[in-house]
Short mmCIF file of C-alpha atoms and ligand atoms in Angstrom, two decimals:
data_model
loop_
_atom_site.label_atom_id
_atom_site.label_comp_id
_atom_site.label_asym_id
_atom_site.label_seq_id
_atom_site.Cartn_x
_atom_site.Cartn_y
_atom_site.Cartn_z
CA MET M 1 53.85 5.93 -48.62
CA ALA M 2 53.14 7.84 -45.43
CA ASP M 3 49.66 8.96 -46.45
CA ALA M 4 48.29 5.60 -47.52
CA HIS M 5 46.67 3.78 -44.63
CA ARG M 6 45.22 0.33 -44.42
CA VAL M 7 42.20 -0.99 -42.60
CA ASN M 8 42.23 -4.71 -41.80
CA SER M 9 45.21 -4.93 -44.20
CA ALA M 10 42.79 -4.48 -47.12
CA ALA M 11 43.25 -1.83 -49.84
CA PRO M 12 45.09 1.38 -48.85
CA ILE M 13 42.82 4.23 -47.84
CA ASP M 14 42.78 7.30 -50.02
CA MET M 15 42.97 10.38 -47.74
CA GLN M 16 42.12 13.72 -49.42
CA PRO M 17 43.40 15.88 -47.94
CA PRO M 18 45.78 13.76 -45.81
CA ARG M 19 45.87 16.39 -43.06
CA THR M 20 43.58 18.40 -40.75
CA TYR M 21 40.55 19.75 -42.58
CA ARG M 22 38.08 22.32 -41.19
CA ARG M 23 35.18 24.10 -42.82
CA VAL M 24 32.90 26.45 -40.88
CA PRO M 25 30.44 27.99 -43.37
CA LEU M 26 28.03 29.70 -40.97
CA LEU M 27 28.51 32.36 -38.32
CA PRO M 28 25.76 32.53 -35.66
CA HIS M 29 23.83 35.34 -37.41
CA GLN M 30 23.71 33.15 -40.54
CA MET M 31 22.04 30.24 -38.69
CA ARG M 32 18.55 31.42 -39.58
CA ASP M 33 17.17 28.04 -40.64
CA ALA M 34 15.88 25.62 -37.99
CA ILE M 35 17.41 22.78 -40.02
CA THR M 36 20.98 23.31 -41.21
CA ALA M 37 21.52 22.23 -44.83
CA GLN M 38 24.20 19.55 -45.13
CA ARG M 39 26.37 21.83 -47.31
CA ASP M 40 26.19 24.51 -44.58
CA LEU M 41 27.16 22.17 -41.76
CA PHE M 42 30.66 22.67 -40.32
CA VAL M 43 33.25 19.99 -41.09
CA LEU M 44 36.00 18.84 -38.73
CA ALA M 45 38.49 16.14 -39.67
CA HIS M 46 41.59 15.89 -37.49
CA VAL M 47 43.85 13.84 -39.72
CA GLY M 48 42.19 14.18 -43.12
CA VAL M 49 39.24 12.93 -45.12
CA PRO M 50 39.22 9.27 -46.18
CA ARG M 51 37.44 8.52 -49.46
CA LEU M 52 35.62 5.21 -49.01
CA ASP M 53 33.79 2.98 -51.45
CA ALA M 54 30.44 1.83 -50.03
CA LYS M 55 30.71 -1.44 -52.00
CA SER M 56 33.94 -2.63 -50.41
CA TRP M 57 33.31 -0.95 -47.03
CA SER M 58 32.22 -3.00 -44.03
CA LEU M 59 31.51 -2.51 -40.34
CA THR M 60 32.62 -5.08 -37.78
CA ILE M 61 31.04 -5.20 -34.33
CA ASP M 62 33.11 -7.27 -31.92
CA GLY M 63 34.42 -7.43 -28.35
CA LEU M 64 32.08 -8.29 -25.48
CA VAL M 65 29.12 -9.45 -27.57
CA ARG M 66 27.77 -12.99 -27.86
CA GLU M 67 27.67 -12.76 -31.65
CA PRO M 68 30.35 -10.59 -33.31
CA ARG M 69 29.33 -9.70 -36.86
CA THR M 70 30.47 -7.88 -39.97
CA PHE M 71 27.94 -5.84 -41.94
CA THR M 72 28.03 -4.61 -45.50
CA PHE M 73 26.55 -1.20 -46.28
CA ASP M 74 23.43 -2.91 -47.68
CA ASP M 75 23.10 -4.91 -44.44
CA VAL M 76 23.12 -1.68 -42.42
CA CYS M 77 20.54 -0.06 -44.73
CA ARG M 78 18.22 -3.05 -44.27
CA LEU M 79 18.14 -2.67 -40.47
CA PRO M 80 15.13 -0.84 -38.97
CA LYS M 81 15.63 2.87 -39.71
CA ILE M 82 15.22 5.68 -37.21
CA GLU M 83 15.34 9.46 -37.67
CA ILE M 84 16.37 11.89 -34.94
CA GLU M 85 16.48 15.66 -35.27
CA SER M 86 19.35 16.89 -33.16
CA PHE M 87 21.79 19.72 -32.69
CA HIS M 88 25.35 18.84 -33.63
CA GLN M 89 28.27 20.74 -32.14
CA CYS M 90 32.04 20.67 -32.20
CA ALA M 91 33.65 20.92 -28.76
CA GLY M 92 36.35 23.22 -30.19
CA TYR M 93 40.06 22.81 -29.58
CA PRO M 94 40.95 19.32 -28.31
CA GLN M 95 43.33 20.61 -25.65
CA ASP M 96 41.85 24.03 -24.91
CA PRO M 97 38.32 24.03 -23.48
CA THR M 98 38.49 27.77 -22.72
CA ILE M 99 37.89 28.83 -26.34
CA ALA M 100 34.32 29.10 -27.63
CA THR M 101 34.08 28.25 -31.34
CA ARG M 102 30.26 28.20 -32.00
CA ARG M 103 30.57 25.46 -34.60
CA VAL M 104 27.03 24.20 -34.42
CA GLY M 105 24.06 23.13 -36.50
CA ASN M 106 20.81 21.20 -36.22
CA VAL M 107 20.04 18.35 -38.60
CA MET M 108 17.81 15.33 -39.14
CA TRP M 109 19.97 12.23 -38.80
CA GLY M 110 18.76 9.01 -40.42
CA GLY M 111 20.18 5.55 -39.90
CA ALA M 112 20.07 2.28 -38.01
CA ASP M 113 19.09 2.14 -34.35
CA LEU M 114 22.36 1.21 -32.63
CA GLU M 115 20.77 0.32 -29.31
CA ALA M 116 18.45 -2.21 -30.97
CA LEU M 117 21.31 -3.64 -33.01
CA LEU M 118 23.56 -4.13 -29.98
CA ALA M 119 20.70 -5.88 -28.19
CA THR M 120 20.40 -8.41 -31.03
CA LEU M 121 24.15 -9.15 -30.83
CA GLY M 122 23.90 -9.79 -27.08
CA VAL M 123 26.09 -7.44 -25.04
CA LEU M 124 27.82 -9.32 -22.19
CA PRO M 125 27.07 -8.13 -18.62
CA ARG M 126 30.55 -6.81 -17.85
CA ALA M 127 30.66 -4.53 -20.91
CA ARG M 128 30.71 -0.80 -20.14
CA TYR M 129 32.03 1.13 -23.17
CA LEU M 130 31.63 1.18 -26.90
CA TRP M 131 34.83 1.92 -28.80
CA SER M 132 34.36 3.35 -32.29
CA TYR M 133 37.02 3.35 -34.99
CA GLY M 134 37.19 5.57 -38.05
CA ALA M 135 38.96 4.64 -41.30
CA ASP M 136 41.17 7.72 -40.97
CA SER M 137 44.73 7.59 -39.62
CA GLY M 138 47.42 10.21 -39.47
CA GLU M 139 48.93 12.94 -37.36
CA TYR M 140 47.21 15.65 -35.40
CA GLU M 141 49.46 18.21 -33.69
CA SER M 142 52.40 15.81 -34.21
CA ILE M 143 50.60 12.98 -32.41
CA ARG M 144 49.74 9.90 -34.36
CA ALA M 145 46.23 8.45 -34.33
CA ASP M 146 46.06 5.06 -35.96
CA PRO M 147 43.16 5.20 -36.50
CA TYR M 148 40.81 7.87 -35.05
CA LEU M 149 39.27 6.12 -32.04
CA LYS M 150 36.69 7.32 -29.52
CA ASP M 151 34.61 5.72 -26.78
CA CYS M 152 31.15 6.18 -25.30
CA PRO M 153 29.52 4.71 -22.18
CA LEU M 154 27.18 1.87 -23.21
CA GLN M 155 24.68 3.01 -20.63
CA ARG M 156 24.30 6.28 -22.54
CA ILE M 157 23.40 4.38 -25.72
CA GLU M 158 20.99 2.10 -23.85
CA GLN M 159 19.23 4.98 -22.12
CA GLU M 160 19.32 7.77 -24.70
CA GLY M 161 19.83 6.01 -28.03
CA ALA M 162 22.36 6.42 -30.83
CA LEU M 163 22.44 5.95 -34.59
CA LEU M 164 24.58 4.35 -37.21
CA ALA M 165 23.81 7.27 -39.49
CA TYR M 166 23.89 7.15 -43.29
CA GLU M 167 21.73 10.24 -43.89
CA ILE M 168 21.62 13.94 -43.06
CA ASN M 169 18.27 15.65 -43.81
CA GLY M 170 17.27 12.67 -45.95
CA GLU M 171 20.40 12.84 -48.15
CA PRO M 172 23.28 10.34 -48.12
CA LEU M 173 26.20 11.59 -46.01
CA ASP M 174 28.68 13.73 -47.91
CA VAL M 175 32.23 12.39 -47.95
CA ALA M 176 33.31 15.07 -45.44
CA HIS M 177 30.50 14.15 -43.04
CA GLY M 178 31.47 10.48 -42.84
CA PHE M 179 30.33 8.59 -45.95
CA PRO M 180 29.19 5.88 -45.94
CA LEU M 181 28.43 5.54 -42.21
CA ARG M 182 29.06 7.39 -38.97
CA LEU M 183 28.17 7.09 -35.34
CA VAL M 184 25.82 9.74 -33.94
CA VAL M 185 25.30 10.04 -30.19
CA PRO M 186 22.68 12.81 -29.95
CA GLY M 187 23.54 15.24 -27.13
CA PHE M 188 27.26 14.32 -27.14
CA TYR M 189 29.85 16.68 -28.65
CA GLY M 190 30.70 16.04 -32.30
CA THR M 191 34.12 14.55 -31.50
CA ASN M 192 32.37 11.43 -30.20
CA CYS M 193 30.36 10.94 -33.40
CA VAL M 194 32.97 8.97 -35.32
CA LYS M 195 32.83 9.39 -39.09
CA TRP M 196 33.91 6.81 -41.70
CA LEU M 197 33.08 4.15 -39.13
CA THR M 198 34.65 0.72 -39.72
CA ARG M 199 34.58 -1.02 -36.37
CA LEU M 200 32.74 -0.97 -33.05
CA THR M 201 34.22 -2.86 -30.12
CA VAL M 202 32.30 -3.47 -26.92
CA ALA M 203 34.73 -3.28 -23.99
CA GLU M 204 35.01 -3.22 -20.23
CA THR M 205 37.42 -0.26 -20.07
CA ARG M 206 37.86 3.10 -21.79
CA ALA M 207 39.74 3.15 -25.11
CA ASP M 208 43.40 4.10 -25.12
CA GLY M 209 44.12 6.33 -28.09
CA PRO M 210 45.24 9.97 -28.14
CA PHE M 211 41.67 11.16 -28.79
CA THR M 212 40.38 9.55 -25.59
CA THR M 213 43.38 9.81 -23.24
CA LEU M 214 45.12 13.04 -24.26
CA PHE M 215 42.72 15.15 -26.31
CA TYR M 216 39.15 15.96 -25.23
CA ASN M 217 39.65 15.56 -21.50
CA ASP M 218 38.79 18.59 -19.43
CA ARG M 219 41.08 19.12 -16.48
CA HIS M 220 39.48 20.06 -13.19
CA SER M 221 40.52 19.86 -9.54
CA GLY M 222 39.59 16.18 -9.13
CA GLY M 223 41.32 15.00 -12.36
CA THR M 224 40.02 14.91 -15.91
CA ARG M 225 36.58 14.48 -17.42
CA PRO M 226 35.89 13.22 -20.94
CA VAL M 227 34.23 15.72 -23.26
CA TRP M 228 30.94 13.86 -23.77
CA GLU M 229 27.67 15.67 -22.87
CA ILE M 230 27.00 19.01 -24.56
CA ALA M 231 26.87 21.84 -22.00
CA PRO M 232 24.12 24.50 -22.23
CA GLU M 233 24.76 27.10 -24.89
CA SER M 234 22.92 29.70 -26.94
CA VAL M 235 23.57 32.08 -29.83
CA ILE M 236 21.77 35.24 -30.88
CA VAL M 237 20.94 34.96 -34.59
CA SER M 238 19.26 38.34 -34.92
CA PRO M 239 20.20 41.12 -34.75
CA ALA M 240 23.55 40.47 -36.42
CA PRO M 241 26.81 41.92 -35.09
CA ALA M 242 27.15 45.65 -35.89
CA ALA M 243 23.57 45.77 -37.24
CA PRO M 244 21.98 49.23 -37.23
CA ILE M 245 18.88 49.18 -34.99
CA ALA M 246 16.01 51.69 -35.00
CA ALA M 247 14.75 52.85 -31.58
CA ARG M 248 11.53 50.83 -31.80
CA ALA M 249 10.39 47.30 -30.92
CA THR M 250 12.93 44.79 -32.24
CA GLU M 251 12.93 41.03 -31.85
CA ILE M 252 16.08 39.47 -30.41
CA TRP M 253 16.08 35.78 -31.28
CA GLY M 254 18.36 32.80 -31.47
CA TRP M 255 18.93 29.13 -30.69
CA ALA M 256 19.63 27.41 -27.38
CA TRP M 257 20.64 23.80 -26.76
CA ALA M 258 22.02 21.45 -24.11
CA ASP M 259 22.21 17.71 -23.64
CA GLY M 260 18.81 16.86 -22.13
CA GLY M 261 17.30 20.19 -23.25
CA VAL M 262 17.17 23.82 -22.13
CA VAL M 263 14.67 25.10 -19.50
CA SER M 264 15.25 28.83 -19.75
CA VAL M 265 17.12 31.50 -21.67
CA GLU M 266 17.81 34.97 -20.32
CA VAL M 267 18.74 37.93 -22.50
CA SER M 268 20.69 41.04 -21.54
CA THR M 269 20.70 44.23 -23.62
CA ASP M 270 23.18 46.10 -21.38
CA ASN M 271 26.36 44.01 -21.56
CA GLY M 272 25.32 41.55 -18.86
CA LEU M 273 24.16 43.98 -16.13
CA ASN M 274 20.46 43.08 -16.23
CA TRP M 275 18.84 39.90 -17.57
CA ARG M 276 15.27 39.21 -18.71
CA GLU M 277 13.70 35.84 -19.35
CA ALA M 278 13.11 35.20 -23.06
CA ASP M 279 10.26 33.18 -24.58
CA LEU M 280 11.56 29.68 -25.21
CA ALA M 281 10.09 27.04 -27.52
CA ALA M 282 9.63 23.55 -26.06
CA GLN M 283 12.17 21.01 -27.27
CA HIS M 284 10.99 18.60 -29.95
CA ASP M 285 13.05 15.44 -30.43
CA ARG M 286 16.62 16.53 -29.60
CA ALA M 287 16.56 19.72 -31.63
CA TRP M 288 17.85 23.11 -30.61
CA GLN M 289 15.21 25.48 -29.21
CA ARG M 290 14.27 28.94 -30.45
CA PHE M 291 14.21 31.80 -27.98
CA SER M 292 13.03 35.35 -28.51
CA LEU M 293 12.58 38.61 -26.64
CA ALA M 294 10.95 41.90 -27.71
CA TRP M 295 13.28 44.81 -27.10
CA THR M 296 12.65 48.53 -27.45
CA PRO M 297 16.00 50.31 -27.14
CA GLN M 298 15.87 53.28 -24.76
CA ARG M 299 18.91 55.18 -25.92
CA ALA M 300 21.04 55.67 -29.03
CA GLY M 301 24.58 54.30 -29.32
CA GLU M 302 26.21 50.91 -28.89
CA ALA M 303 24.30 48.15 -27.08
CA VAL M 304 25.80 44.77 -26.18
CA LEU M 305 23.29 41.93 -26.37
CA MET M 306 23.86 38.56 -24.67
CA SER M 307 21.94 35.33 -24.17
CA ARG M 308 22.40 32.77 -21.40
CA ALA M 309 20.87 29.29 -21.36
CA THR M 310 20.14 27.02 -18.40
CA SER M 311 19.91 23.27 -19.00
CA LYS M 312 17.23 20.98 -17.58
CA ARG M 313 20.01 19.58 -15.44
CA GLY M 314 20.47 23.06 -13.87
CA ASP M 315 23.78 24.08 -15.47
CA VAL M 316 24.09 27.71 -16.61
CA GLN M 317 26.31 29.14 -19.35
CA PRO M 318 29.36 30.88 -17.85
CA LEU M 319 30.00 34.50 -18.81
CA ALA M 320 33.53 33.88 -20.11
CA GLY M 321 36.48 31.50 -20.27
CA TRP M 322 34.86 28.22 -21.32
CA ARG M 323 33.78 26.54 -24.58
CA ASN M 324 30.09 27.25 -23.88
CA CYS M 325 30.47 30.80 -22.55
CA VAL M 326 27.95 33.52 -23.32
CA TYR M 327 27.95 34.92 -26.86
CA ALA M 328 27.76 38.71 -27.13
CA VAL M 329 26.53 40.78 -30.08
CA SER M 330 27.27 44.47 -30.28
CA VAL M 331 24.73 46.57 -32.24
CA ILE M 332 24.26 50.27 -32.95
CA VAL M 333 21.00 51.98 -31.97
CA HIS M 334 20.15 55.03 -34.08
N1 LIG J 1 36.73 9.43 -37.97
C1 LIG J 1 36.62 10.69 -37.50
N2 LIG J 1 35.47 11.07 -36.96
C2 LIG J 1 35.31 12.32 -36.48
C3 LIG J 1 36.37 13.26 -36.52
C4 LIG J 1 37.60 12.83 -37.09
O1 LIG J 1 38.59 13.59 -37.17
N3 LIG J 1 37.68 11.54 -37.57
N4 LIG J 1 36.18 14.52 -36.03
C5 LIG J 1 35.15 14.67 -35.00
C6 LIG J 1 34.84 16.03 -34.63
S1 LIG J 1 35.96 16.85 -33.66
C7 LIG J 1 33.65 16.61 -34.93
S2 LIG J 1 33.25 18.13 -34.33
C8 LIG J 1 32.67 15.93 -35.79
C9 LIG J 1 32.29 16.83 -36.93
O2 LIG J 1 31.33 16.23 -37.75
P1 LIG J 1 30.99 16.91 -39.13
O3 LIG J 1 32.29 17.21 -39.81
O4 LIG J 1 30.14 15.95 -39.86
O5 LIG J 1 30.23 18.17 -38.80
O6 LIG J 1 33.17 14.72 -36.30
C10 LIG J 1 33.87 13.94 -35.39
N5 LIG J 1 34.12 12.65 -35.94
MO1 LIG J 2 35.08 18.89 -33.08
#
C-alpha cells in the first residue's frame, strides 16, 4: 500500500491525511493574544499527518556521539524540563521565498533540553550538524521524501539552545503539531522544527534529502543559503484591514519578531512615504515583541498603514518581494 510507511521496519505508519495538510486559522488582525492558543496555531505538514502511539514510539540518537541511545517517551519526559516562550513561523513556499504568508504565532514550548542531552551523549569533535527525521514519508510536489529530514548546525544548538518539545502552552502536543515529540529550534523557521521526531543523527556534513538540498534553499548571487534564521518581520494587528477609523487618536499596534530580537519598529500611515518610530516592548525570552504608535488621522479617506522591523543584527524588512516584506493595512478614515 503506497500510503503505509514503515519506520525501522516496525509497524506501518498511519498517515491521515496521507498528503499535504495546511491549516491557517488566524489572519494578522486576529492575532490579538500574546500567546497563541494551540488550536489557533497554523499547521503545516508537507506529506501528511502521521498518527503515532506514544507507547510504541521511540527516539534514537546516533551518529557522531560516544554513546548512541534510544529513548522511550517516558525516558524523554524524565529528562530535565525547560520552557521557552518563542515565536513560531512558517517560511512559506519551499521553492518561492518571494511570497509572504504571515503564518506565525507565539507559544510556550515545553520539553527536554536538547543541548544538555547531547552533552551527556558526548558529541565527537568533528560533528557539525544535527539531522532530524520525522515519521512522515510521502510525496510533496511529486518529489518523494522518505522520510521528512532536516538539518541544523550543532553550533546553533550549543549557543542558543533547542528543545525536544512535548508541550505547547502546557498542553501535550496535538497530533498535527507533532505528537508525541518534535524538535524546536527557537528563532529558526518552522520547517526546521521537525514534528513526529523519531531519530536524530549527529553528522559531519549537511543532510541530503529534498527538504535540505532542493526545498528551503534561498538562491542568491553567491549560491544558495539554507532557510534557517527567521528574518525581521512585523504585522499590524489593529486596526484591521478595511476598518472604519474616526478622525481622532487611534492606537496602531502589532507584533514584531526576528531571530535574536527586534531593536526598532517604524510605522507609516501614508503608504510608506514617511515613517515614525513606534514604541517597542523589550523582548522577554524569545517571544515576539509588541509595538504601538498613537495616530491622529489628518484627513478623511483611505490610509495605508505599514510597519517595518529592524533586527538586533541590523537587518530591515524589505518593502516588497520577499517572505518577510512589509505588511500593509488599508483603512478608511471618516
Ligand atoms: N516531520 C515534519 N515536520 C515538519 C513538517 C513536516 O512536513 N514534517 N513541516 C514543517 C513546517 S514547513 C512548518 S512551518 C512547521 C509547522 O509546525 P506546526 O504545524 O506545528 O505549526 O513544522 C515543520 N515540521
Ligand atoms: Mo512551513
